[in-house]
Amino acid sequence: MATQSRAAKEDSRKYWDEKFETMPTAELQKFQLRKLKETVAWAYERIPFYHRKLDEAGIKPGGIKSLDDLAKLPFTVKNDLRDNYPFGLCAVPLREVVRVHASSGTTGKPITGPYTAEDLDQWTECMARNLWAAGVRPDDIAQNAYGHGLFTGGLGFHQGLSRIGCAVVPTSSGLTEREITLMKDFGATALFSTPSYALTIAERAAELKVDIRELPLRIGVFGAEPWSTAMRQEIEERMGIKAQEAYGLTEQGGPGVGFDCIAQDGIHLNEDHFLAEIVDPVTLEPVPLGEKGELIFTALQRRAMPLLRYRTKDITRLRREKCPCGRTFIKMDKIFGRSDDMLIISGVNVFPSQIESLLLEIPEVEPQYRLVVRKKGYLDQLIVQVEGKKDIYDAGPEKRLEVAAKVMGHIKGHMGIGVEVEIVEAKFINRSEGKALRVVDERPKQLR
């Protein structure tokens, strides 16, 4: 009985790691500075790439006296990782590496992510914080539908769930009907996947006459791709769950870099592990707290591959404010888009997530869309292909044109750009089992 009481007390605790999650900012920043000094020295001594880059920048490890000195350090970009593929940026001998993850490598050589045993333990702790903040507890039955393998999502979530003590069902992604069957048969209470795959599951369940809202499922933690607040609301409505967010990137160890809380108002960053800053994506100069720009991360505790000032290409802003959950970690807004995903249409910067939010405000269409970019003379033309609700599509061409005009007007009114809209039939858009493909660029490469 005493053991049960201790377990109940453990399950009801508010934070996974109260010391760091609620640490006063001044104390946390002292910790960050100490770890920054250690990391810069570690990288300088052990990674020839950083030894050279720091020498070129005229900064030695001993020159780091305050967090403001972070701006003196050189940036690291994705091509640096590709140029040093596979282990040129690894700070430890391979005998100390216990695991290697990698990106898909669809745009070139994959990005490798080596881990020491200490790195894996830190990653697991960051994931446990994420999941605990979302409301996951030891008695949950956790259906992990992230891809398992070189992708960091599946195993990252598995580690965090196992640390908490859940029963983990590692379904991975791809067999959607099996996902639904196991969800029913095993009584899953928590789901983990990309947000687009969650919608795919919900859609297929409706086709199979399975009402997910009537199942024990109560929480979902989604990430690995940008998604709007409107899509969050769509998932919550269709599945009858609380949809929480996980943020991370392979270059910084995978998911667990940041997470949202019960307030669902921004992403708390694990500041004791990752030092974040925002810079102007053009000038690369730091911008004041609260202004939008490109997100930059410096790893503070990684041993195998501690990247300095890594340019994520994610566009967002940081804010430090009191949160209802009591955590003191800085908050990051939901990712607005990626600078390399940004389209320029009629002189206006357009991110897919902006279009997504507007489409989800139109009741006649489904949350399945694709943006096609073509050349029309000297100008770029944006075609929005979005699936119509079945009754809308079946009503015929006239009705589809009416809805298309409504969507065009909605986008024009909010963004000031003219787009072409095609209302397409159900399943015209390929369903995602991982990260959704939202933009198809049909422009000749030399004209992009």
CSV table of C-alpha atoms in Angstrom, one decimal:
chain,number,residue,atom,x,y,z
A,1,MET,CA,0.0,0.0,0.0
A,2,ALA,CA,2.8,2.4,0.8
A,3,THR,CA,4.4,1.6,-2.6
A,4,GLN,CA,1.1,2.5,-4.3
A,5,SER,CA,0.9,5.8,-2.4
A,6,ARG,CA,4.4,6.7,-3.5
A,7,ALA,CA,3.6,5.8,-7.1
A,8,ALA,CA,0.4,7.9,-7.0
A,9,LYS,CA,2.4,10.9,-5.7
A,10,GLU,CA,5.0,10.4,-8.4
A,11,ASP,CA,2.3,10.4,-11.1
A,12,SER,CA,0.7,13.6,-9.8
A,13,ARG,CA,3.9,15.7,-9.7
A,14,LYS,CA,3.6,18.7,-11.9
A,15,TYR,CA,7.1,18.7,-13.5
A,16,TRP,CA,9.4,16.0,-14.7
A,17,ASP,CA,12.5,18.0,-13.7
A,18,GLU,CA,11.3,20.8,-11.4
A,19,LYS,CA,14.8,22.1,-10.7
A,20,PHE,CA,15.5,23.2,-14.3
A,21,GLU,CA,12.0,23.7,-15.6
A,22,THR,CA,11.2,26.3,-12.9
A,23,MET,CA,14.7,27.7,-12.3
A,24,PRO,CA,14.9,31.5,-12.0
A,25,THR,CA,16.1,33.1,-15.2
A,26,ALA,CA,19.2,34.7,-13.7
A,27,GLU,CA,20.3,31.3,-12.3
A,28,LEU,CA,19.6,29.5,-15.5
A,29,GLN,CA,21.6,32.0,-17.5
A,30,LYS,CA,24.6,31.5,-15.2
A,31,PHE,CA,24.3,27.8,-15.9
A,32,GLN,CA,24.1,28.4,-19.6
A,33,LEU,CA,27.2,30.6,-19.6
A,34,ARG,CA,29.2,27.9,-17.8
A,35,LYS,CA,28.0,25.3,-20.2
A,36,LEU,CA,28.6,27.6,-23.2
A,37,LYS,CA,32.3,28.1,-22.1
A,38,GLU,CA,32.7,24.3,-21.7
A,39,THR,CA,31.1,23.5,-25.1
A,40,VAL,CA,33.2,26.1,-27.0
A,41,ALA,CA,36.4,24.8,-25.5
A,42,TRP,CA,35.3,21.2,-26.1
A,43,ALA,CA,34.5,21.9,-29.8
A,44,TYR,CA,37.7,24.0,-30.3
A,45,GLU,CA,39.9,21.2,-28.9
A,46,ARG,CA,38.3,18.2,-30.5
A,47,ILE,CA,36.8,19.3,-33.9
A,48,PRO,CA,39.2,20.6,-36.5
A,49,PHE,CA,36.4,22.4,-38.3
A,50,TYR,CA,35.5,24.5,-35.3
A,51,HIS,CA,39.2,25.1,-34.4
A,52,ARG,CA,39.7,26.6,-37.8
A,53,LYS,CA,36.4,28.5,-37.8
A,54,LEU,CA,37.0,30.1,-34.4
A,55,ASP,CA,40.5,31.0,-35.4
A,56,GLU,CA,39.2,32.7,-38.5
A,57,ALA,CA,36.7,34.6,-36.4
A,58,GLY,CA,39.4,35.7,-34.1
A,59,ILE,CA,37.7,34.2,-31.0
A,60,LYS,CA,39.3,31.8,-28.6
A,61,PRO,CA,37.3,29.7,-26.0
A,62,GLY,CA,38.7,32.0,-23.3
A,63,GLY,CA,37.1,35.0,-25.0
A,64,ILE,CA,33.6,33.9,-23.9
A,65,LYS,CA,32.9,36.1,-20.9
A,66,SER,CA,29.1,36.5,-21.1
A,67,LEU,CA,26.1,35.2,-23.1
A,68,ASP,CA,26.4,38.3,-25.3
A,69,ASP,CA,29.7,36.9,-26.6
A,70,LEU,CA,27.7,34.2,-28.3
A,71,ALA,CA,27.3,36.7,-31.2
A,72,LYS,CA,31.1,36.5,-31.8
A,73,LEU,CA,30.9,32.8,-32.7
A,74,PRO,CA,30.7,31.7,-36.3
A,75,PHE,CA,27.5,30.1,-37.6
A,76,THR,CA,27.1,26.5,-38.6
A,77,VAL,CA,24.9,25.6,-41.6
A,78,LYS,CA,23.6,22.4,-43.0
A,79,ASN,CA,26.2,22.3,-45.8
A,80,ASP,CA,28.9,22.2,-43.1
A,81,LEU,CA,27.4,18.9,-41.9
A,82,ARG,CA,27.2,17.6,-45.5
A,83,ASP,CA,30.8,18.7,-46.3
A,84,ASN,CA,32.0,16.9,-43.2
A,85,TYR,CA,29.9,13.8,-43.8
A,86,PRO,CA,29.8,11.4,-42.1
A,87,PHE,CA,31.8,12.0,-38.8
A,88,GLY,CA,33.9,15.0,-39.5
A,89,LEU,CA,32.1,17.1,-36.9
A,90,CYS,CA,32.2,14.3,-34.3
A,91,ALA,CA,34.1,15.3,-31.1
A,92,VAL,CA,34.7,11.8,-29.8
A,93,PRO,CA,36.3,8.7,-31.2
A,94,LEU,CA,33.8,6.3,-32.8
A,95,ARG,CA,34.4,3.8,-30.0
A,96,GLU,CA,32.6,6.2,-27.7
A,97,VAL,CA,29.6,6.5,-30.1
A,98,VAL,CA,26.7,4.2,-29.1
A,99,ARG,CA,24.2,5.2,-31.8
A,100,VAL,CA,24.0,7.1,-35.1
A,101,HIS,CA,20.8,8.7,-36.5
A,102,ALA,CA,20.5,10.5,-39.8
A,103,SER,CA,18.2,12.7,-41.8
A,104,SER,CA,16.5,11.3,-45.0
A,105,GLY,CA,19.1,12.9,-47.2
A,106,THR,CA,16.5,13.7,-49.9
A,107,THR,CA,18.3,16.9,-50.9
A,108,GLY,CA,21.8,15.6,-50.8
A,109,LYS,CA,24.0,13.6,-48.3
A,110,PRO,CA,22.2,12.8,-45.1
A,111,ILE,CA,22.8,14.7,-41.9
A,112,THR,CA,24.4,12.3,-39.4
A,113,GLY,CA,23.8,12.5,-35.7
A,114,PRO,CA,26.2,10.5,-33.5
A,115,TYR,CA,25.5,10.1,-29.8
A,116,THR,CA,27.5,9.1,-26.8
A,117,ALA,CA,25.8,7.2,-23.9
A,118,GLU,CA,25.6,10.5,-22.1
A,119,ASP,CA,24.0,12.2,-25.1
A,120,LEU,CA,21.3,9.5,-25.2
A,121,ASP,CA,20.5,9.9,-21.5
A,122,GLN,CA,20.2,13.6,-21.9
A,123,TRP,CA,17.9,13.2,-25.0
A,124,THR,CA,15.8,10.8,-23.1
A,125,GLU,CA,15.4,13.2,-20.2
A,126,CYS,CA,14.4,16.0,-22.6
A,127,MET,CA,11.8,13.8,-24.2
A,128,ALA,CA,10.4,12.8,-20.8
A,129,ARG,CA,10.0,16.5,-19.9
A,130,ASN,CA,8.1,17.0,-23.2
A,131,LEU,CA,5.8,14.1,-22.6
A,132,TRP,CA,5.2,14.8,-19.0
A,133,ALA,CA,4.2,18.4,-19.8
A,134,ALA,CA,1.7,17.0,-22.3
A,135,GLY,CA,0.1,14.9,-19.6
A,136,VAL,CA,1.5,11.5,-20.4
A,137,ARG,CA,1.8,9.3,-17.3
A,138,PRO,CA,3.1,5.8,-16.5
A,139,ASP,CA,-0.3,4.1,-16.8
A,140,ASP,CA,-0.8,5.4,-20.4
A,141,ILE,CA,-0.8,3.0,-23.3
A,142,ALA,CA,1.4,4.8,-25.8
A,143,GLN,CA,0.9,4.2,-29.5
A,144,ASN,CA,4.1,5.5,-31.2
A,145,ALA,CA,3.3,6.0,-34.9
A,146,TYR,CA,6.5,7.9,-35.7
A,147,GLY,CA,8.9,6.2,-38.2
A,148,HIS,CA,11.4,4.1,-36.5
A,149,GLY,CA,15.0,3.7,-37.8
A,150,LEU,CA,17.5,6.4,-38.8
A,151,PHE,CA,14.8,9.1,-38.3
A,152,THR,CA,15.0,10.4,-34.8
A,153,GLY,CA,11.3,10.6,-34.1
A,154,GLY,CA,10.4,6.9,-33.4
A,155,LEU,CA,13.2,6.0,-31.1
A,156,GLY,CA,13.3,9.5,-29.5
A,157,PHE,CA,9.7,9.2,-28.4
A,158,HIS,CA,10.2,5.5,-27.4
A,159,GLN,CA,13.0,6.5,-25.1
A,160,GLY,CA,11.0,9.2,-23.4
A,161,LEU,CA,8.0,7.0,-23.0
A,162,SER,CA,10.0,4.2,-21.6
A,163,ARG,CA,11.7,6.6,-19.1
A,164,ILE,CA,8.3,7.6,-17.8
A,165,GLY,CA,7.2,4.0,-17.6
A,166,CYS,CA,4.4,3.7,-20.2
A,167,ALA,CA,3.4,0.6,-22.1
A,168,VAL,CA,4.8,1.5,-25.6
A,169,VAL,CA,3.2,0.1,-28.7
A,170,PRO,CA,5.8,0.9,-31.5
A,171,THR,CA,3.6,0.7,-34.5
A,172,SER,CA,5.7,3.1,-36.6
A,173,SER,CA,3.8,4.5,-39.6
A,174,GLY,CA,2.5,3.2,-42.9
A,175,LEU,CA,-0.2,0.6,-42.2
A,176,THR,CA,-3.0,3.0,-41.2
A,177,GLU,CA,-5.7,0.4,-40.9
A,178,ARG,CA,-3.5,-1.6,-38.5
A,179,GLU,CA,-2.9,1.6,-36.5
A,180,ILE,CA,-6.7,1.9,-36.1
A,181,THR,CA,-7.2,-1.8,-35.2
A,182,LEU,CA,-4.4,-1.7,-32.6
A,183,MET,CA,-5.7,1.6,-31.2
A,184,LYS,CA,-9.0,-0.1,-30.6
A,185,ASP,CA,-7.8,-3.5,-29.5
A,186,PHE,CA,-5.0,-2.3,-27.1
A,187,GLY,CA,-7.0,0.7,-25.8
A,188,ALA,CA,-4.3,3.2,-26.6
A,189,THR,CA,-4.6,6.4,-24.6
A,190,ALA,CA,-1.9,8.4,-26.2
A,191,LEU,CA,-0.8,8.8,-29.9
A,192,PHE,CA,2.5,10.1,-31.2
A,193,SER,CA,3.0,10.9,-34.9
A,194,THR,CA,3.3,13.8,-37.4
A,195,PRO,CA,0.2,16.0,-37.4
A,196,SER,CA,-0.5,15.2,-41.0
A,197,TYR,CA,-0.4,11.5,-40.3
A,198,ALA,CA,-2.8,12.0,-37.4
A,199,LEU,CA,-5.3,13.5,-39.9
A,200,THR,CA,-4.7,10.5,-42.2
A,201,ILE,CA,-5.6,8.2,-39.3
A,202,ALA,CA,-8.7,10.2,-38.4
A,203,GLU,CA,-9.8,10.2,-42.1
A,204,ARG,CA,-9.3,6.5,-42.5
A,205,ALA,CA,-11.0,5.7,-39.2
A,206,ALA,CA,-14.1,7.6,-40.4
A,207,GLU,CA,-14.1,5.6,-43.7
A,208,LEU,CA,-14.0,2.4,-41.6
A,209,LYS,CA,-16.9,3.7,-39.4
A,210,VAL,CA,-14.6,3.8,-36.4
A,211,ASP,CA,-15.3,6.8,-34.1
A,212,ILE,CA,-12.0,7.6,-32.6
A,213,ARG,CA,-13.7,10.1,-30.2
A,214,GLU,CA,-15.3,7.1,-28.5
A,215,LEU,CA,-12.0,5.3,-27.9
A,216,PRO,CA,-9.9,5.7,-24.8
A,217,LEU,CA,-7.4,8.0,-26.7
A,218,ARG,CA,-7.0,11.3,-24.8
A,219,ILE,CA,-3.7,12.8,-25.8
A,220,GLY,CA,-1.6,13.2,-28.9
A,221,VAL,CA,1.9,14.6,-29.2
A,222,PHE,CA,2.7,15.7,-32.7
A,223,GLY,CA,5.7,17.2,-34.4
A,224,ALA,CA,8.4,16.8,-37.1
A,225,GLU,CA,6.7,19.3,-39.5
A,226,PRO,CA,5.2,22.8,-39.3
A,227,TRP,CA,1.5,22.8,-38.4
A,228,SER,CA,-0.8,25.6,-37.7
A,229,THR,CA,-3.1,26.3,-34.7
A,230,ALA,CA,-6.0,25.7,-37.0
A,231,MET,CA,-4.7,22.2,-37.8
A,232,ARG,CA,-4.2,21.5,-34.1
A,233,GLN,CA,-7.9,22.4,-33.6
A,234,GLU,CA,-8.9,20.2,-36.5
A,235,ILE,CA,-7.0,17.2,-35.0
A,236,GLU,CA,-8.5,17.8,-31.5
A,237,GLU,CA,-12.0,18.0,-33.0
A,238,ARG,CA,-11.7,14.9,-35.2
A,239,MET,CA,-10.0,12.7,-32.6
A,240,GLY,CA,-11.5,14.1,-29.4
A,241,ILE,CA,-8.1,14.6,-27.8
A,242,LYS,CA,-5.7,17.2,-26.5
A,243,ALA,CA,-3.1,17.8,-29.2
A,244,GLN,CA,0.3,18.8,-27.9
A,245,GLU,CA,3.5,19.7,-29.7
A,246,ALA,CA,7.1,18.4,-29.8
A,247,TYR,CA,9.8,20.4,-31.5
A,248,GLY,CA,13.3,19.3,-32.4
A,249,LEU,CA,15.7,18.7,-35.3
A,250,THR,CA,18.2,16.0,-36.2
A,251,GLU,CA,21.1,18.4,-36.0
A,252,GLN,CA,20.4,19.1,-32.3
A,253,GLY,CA,19.7,15.5,-31.3
A,254,GLY,CA,16.0,15.1,-32.5
A,255,PRO,CA,12.7,15.8,-30.8
A,256,GLY,CA,12.9,17.1,-27.2
A,257,VAL,CA,14.4,20.5,-28.0
A,258,GLY,CA,11.1,22.1,-27.1
A,259,PHE,CA,7.6,21.3,-26.1
A,260,ASP,CA,4.3,23.0,-25.3
A,261,CYS,CA,2.4,22.8,-22.0
A,262,ILE,CA,-1.2,23.0,-20.8
A,263,ALA,CA,-1.4,26.6,-21.9
A,264,GLN,CA,-0.8,25.6,-25.6
A,265,ASP,CA,0.7,29.1,-26.1
A,266,GLY,CA,4.2,28.6,-27.5
A,267,ILE,CA,7.0,26.1,-27.2
A,268,HIS,CA,9.1,26.0,-24.0
A,269,LEU,CA,12.8,25.4,-25.0
A,270,ASN,CA,15.0,23.2,-22.8
A,271,GLU,CA,17.3,26.1,-22.1
A,272,ASP,CA,19.7,24.1,-20.0
A,273,HIS,CA,20.5,22.0,-23.1
A,274,PHE,CA,20.0,24.4,-26.0
A,275,LEU,CA,20.9,28.1,-26.1
A,276,ALA,CA,18.5,29.9,-28.6
A,277,GLU,CA,18.8,33.2,-30.4
A,278,ILE,CA,16.9,34.9,-33.2
A,279,VAL,CA,18.8,36.6,-36.0
A,280,ASP,CA,17.7,38.6,-39.1
A,281,PRO,CA,17.8,36.0,-41.9
A,282,VAL,CA,19.3,38.5,-44.3
A,283,THR,CA,21.9,40.4,-42.2
A,284,LEU,CA,22.4,37.6,-39.7
A,285,GLU,CA,22.5,40.1,-36.9
A,286,PRO,CA,20.8,39.3,-33.6
A,287,VAL,CA,17.3,40.9,-33.2
A,288,PRO,CA,15.7,42.0,-29.9
A,289,LEU,CA,13.7,39.5,-27.9
A,290,GLY,CA,10.1,39.3,-29.2
A,291,GLU,CA,11.0,40.1,-32.9
A,292,LYS,CA,10.6,37.5,-35.6
A,293,GLY,CA,13.6,36.0,-37.4
A,294,GLU,CA,15.6,32.9,-38.0
A,295,LEU,CA,16.1,30.5,-35.0
A,296,ILE,CA,19.7,29.7,-34.1
A,297,PHE,CA,20.7,26.9,-31.6
A,298,THR,CA,23.9,26.2,-29.8
A,299,ALA,CA,24.1,22.8,-28.0
A,300,LEU,CA,25.2,23.2,-24.4
A,301,GLN,CA,25.6,19.6,-23.2
A,302,ARG,CA,26.1,17.4,-26.2
A,303,ARG,CA,29.3,15.4,-26.3
A,304,ALA,CA,29.5,13.7,-29.7
A,305,MET,CA,28.4,16.5,-32.0
A,306,PRO,CA,27.9,19.9,-30.2
A,307,LEU,CA,27.0,22.4,-33.0
A,308,LEU,CA,27.7,26.1,-32.4
A,309,ARG,CA,25.2,28.6,-33.6
A,310,TYR,CA,23.4,26.2,-36.0
A,311,ARG,CA,21.1,28.0,-38.5
A,312,THR,CA,17.8,26.1,-38.4
A,313,LYS,CA,16.1,28.1,-41.2
A,314,ASP,CA,13.0,28.1,-39.0
A,315,ILE,CA,11.2,31.4,-38.8
A,316,THR,CA,9.8,32.3,-35.3
A,317,ARG,CA,10.2,34.6,-32.4
A,318,LEU,CA,11.3,34.1,-28.7
A,319,ARG,CA,9.5,35.6,-25.7
A,320,ARG,CA,10.2,35.4,-22.0
A,321,GLU,CA,7.1,35.7,-20.0
A,322,LYS,CA,5.2,34.2,-17.0
A,323,CYS,CA,3.5,31.0,-18.1
A,324,PRO,CA,0.4,29.5,-16.3
A,325,CYS,CA,2.2,26.2,-16.1
A,326,GLY,CA,4.9,27.7,-13.9
A,327,ARG,CA,7.8,26.9,-16.2
A,328,THR,CA,10.4,29.6,-16.6
A,329,PHE,CA,12.0,28.3,-19.8
A,330,ILE,CA,11.8,30.8,-22.7
A,331,LYS,CA,9.0,30.4,-25.1
A,332,MET,CA,9.2,30.1,-28.9
A,333,ASP,CA,6.2,30.8,-31.1
A,334,LYS,CA,4.9,28.0,-33.3
A,335,ILE,CA,7.2,27.8,-36.3
A,336,PHE,CA,5.9,30.3,-38.8
A,337,GLY,CA,7.6,28.6,-41.7
A,338,ARG,CA,11.1,27.9,-43.0
A,339,SER,CA,13.1,30.5,-44.8
A,340,ASP,CA,13.9,27.9,-47.5
A,341,ASP,CA,10.2,27.0,-47.9
A,342,MET,CA,9.2,30.6,-48.3
A,343,LEU,CA,7.6,31.5,-51.7
A,344,ILE,CA,7.5,35.0,-53.1
A,345,ILE,CA,4.2,35.6,-54.9
A,346,SER,CA,3.5,39.0,-56.3
A,347,GLY,CA,6.2,40.4,-54.0
A,348,VAL,CA,4.6,38.9,-50.9
A,349,ASN,CA,6.4,36.4,-48.7
A,350,VAL,CA,4.2,33.3,-48.5
A,351,PHE,CA,4.6,30.3,-46.1
A,352,PRO,CA,2.6,27.1,-46.6
A,353,SER,CA,1.3,27.3,-43.0
A,354,GLN,CA,-0.4,30.6,-43.8
A,355,ILE,CA,-2.3,29.1,-46.6
A,356,GLU,CA,-3.1,26.1,-44.4
A,357,SER,CA,-4.6,28.3,-41.7
A,358,LEU,CA,-6.9,30.0,-44.2
A,359,LEU,CA,-8.0,26.8,-45.9
A,360,LEU,CA,-9.0,25.4,-42.5
A,361,GLU,CA,-11.4,28.3,-42.1
A,362,ILE,CA,-13.4,27.2,-45.2
A,363,PRO,CA,-16.0,24.6,-44.1
A,364,GLU,CA,-16.5,23.3,-47.7
A,365,VAL,CA,-13.0,21.9,-48.0
A,366,GLU,CA,-10.9,19.2,-46.3
A,367,PRO,CA,-7.6,19.8,-44.5
A,368,GLN,CA,-5.8,18.1,-47.4
A,369,TYR,CA,-4.0,20.5,-49.8
A,370,ARG,CA,-1.0,21.0,-52.1
A,371,LEU,CA,0.6,24.2,-53.3
A,372,VAL,CA,1.9,24.1,-56.9
A,373,VAL,CA,4.3,26.8,-58.1
A,374,ARG,CA,4.5,27.4,-61.8
A,375,LYS,CA,6.0,30.1,-64.1
A,376,LYS,CA,3.5,32.3,-65.9
A,377,GLY,CA,5.5,34.6,-68.2
A,378,TYR,CA,8.0,36.3,-66.0
A,379,LEU,CA,5.9,35.9,-62.8
A,380,ASP,CA,5.5,33.0,-60.4
A,381,GLN,CA,2.0,31.6,-60.2
A,382,LEU,CA,0.6,29.8,-57.1
A,383,ILE,CA,-2.0,27.1,-57.6
A,384,VAL,CA,-3.8,25.9,-54.4
A,385,GLN,CA,-5.1,22.4,-54.8
A,386,VAL,CA,-7.5,21.5,-52.0
A,387,GLU,CA,-9.9,18.6,-51.6
A,388,GLY,CA,-13.6,19.5,-51.4
A,389,LYS,CA,-16.0,17.8,-49.0
A,390,LYS,CA,-17.7,14.9,-50.7
A,391,ASP,CA,-21.1,16.6,-51.1
A,392,ILE,CA,-19.4,19.7,-52.5
A,393,TYR,CA,-17.3,17.9,-55.1
A,394,ASP,CA,-20.3,15.7,-56.0
A,395,ALA,CA,-22.5,18.7,-56.5
A,396,GLY,CA,-20.7,19.3,-59.8
A,397,PRO,CA,-18.4,21.9,-61.6
A,398,GLU,CA,-20.5,24.9,-60.9
A,399,LYS,CA,-20.5,24.3,-57.1
A,400,ARG,CA,-16.7,23.6,-57.2
A,401,LEU,CA,-16.1,26.9,-59.0
A,402,GLU,CA,-18.2,28.7,-56.4
A,403,VAL,CA,-16.1,27.2,-53.5
A,404,ALA,CA,-12.9,27.9,-55.4
A,405,ALA,CA,-13.9,31.6,-55.8
A,406,LYS,CA,-14.6,31.7,-52.1
A,407,VAL,CA,-11.2,30.3,-51.2
A,408,MET,CA,-9.5,32.7,-53.6
A,409,GLY,CA,-11.3,35.7,-52.1
A,410,HIS,CA,-10.4,34.5,-48.5
A,411,ILE,CA,-6.7,34.3,-49.4
A,412,LYS,CA,-6.8,37.6,-51.3
A,413,GLY,CA,-8.5,39.3,-48.4
A,414,HIS,CA,-6.0,38.1,-45.8
A,415,MET,CA,-2.8,38.0,-47.7
A,416,GLY,CA,-3.3,40.4,-50.6
A,417,ILE,CA,-2.2,37.9,-53.3
A,418,GLY,CA,-4.0,36.4,-56.2
A,419,VAL,CA,-3.9,32.6,-56.4
A,420,GLU,CA,-5.6,30.0,-58.6
A,421,VAL,CA,-7.6,27.5,-56.6
A,422,GLU,CA,-8.6,24.0,-57.8
A,423,ILE,CA,-11.2,22.0,-55.8
A,424,VAL,CA,-10.1,18.4,-56.3
A,425,GLU,CA,-11.8,15.1,-55.4
A,426,ALA,CA,-11.1,13.1,-52.3
A,427,LYS,CA,-7.8,11.3,-52.2
A,428,PHE,CA,-6.3,13.4,-55.0
A,429,ILE,CA,-3.7,14.6,-52.5
A,430,ASN,CA,-1.3,11.9,-51.5
A,431,ARG,CA,-1.7,10.9,-47.8
A,432,SER,CA,1.2,11.4,-45.5
A,433,GLU,CA,2.7,8.6,-43.4
A,434,GLY,CA,5.5,10.9,-42.2
A,435,LYS,CA,6.2,14.5,-43.2
A,436,ALA,CA,3.7,15.9,-45.6
A,437,LEU,CA,4.8,17.2,-49.0
A,438,ARG,CA,3.0,20.5,-49.2
A,439,VAL,CA,4.8,22.4,-52.0
A,440,VAL,CA,5.4,21.1,-55.6
A,441,ASP,CA,7.7,23.4,-57.5
A,442,GLU,CA,7.2,23.0,-61.3
A,443,ARG,CA,9.3,26.0,-62.3
A,444,PRO,CA,12.4,25.2,-64.5
A,445,LYS,CA,15.3,25.0,-62.1
A,446,GLN,CA,17.2,27.8,-63.7
A,447,LEU,CA,14.2,30.2,-63.2
A,448,ARG,CA,13.5,29.5,-59.5
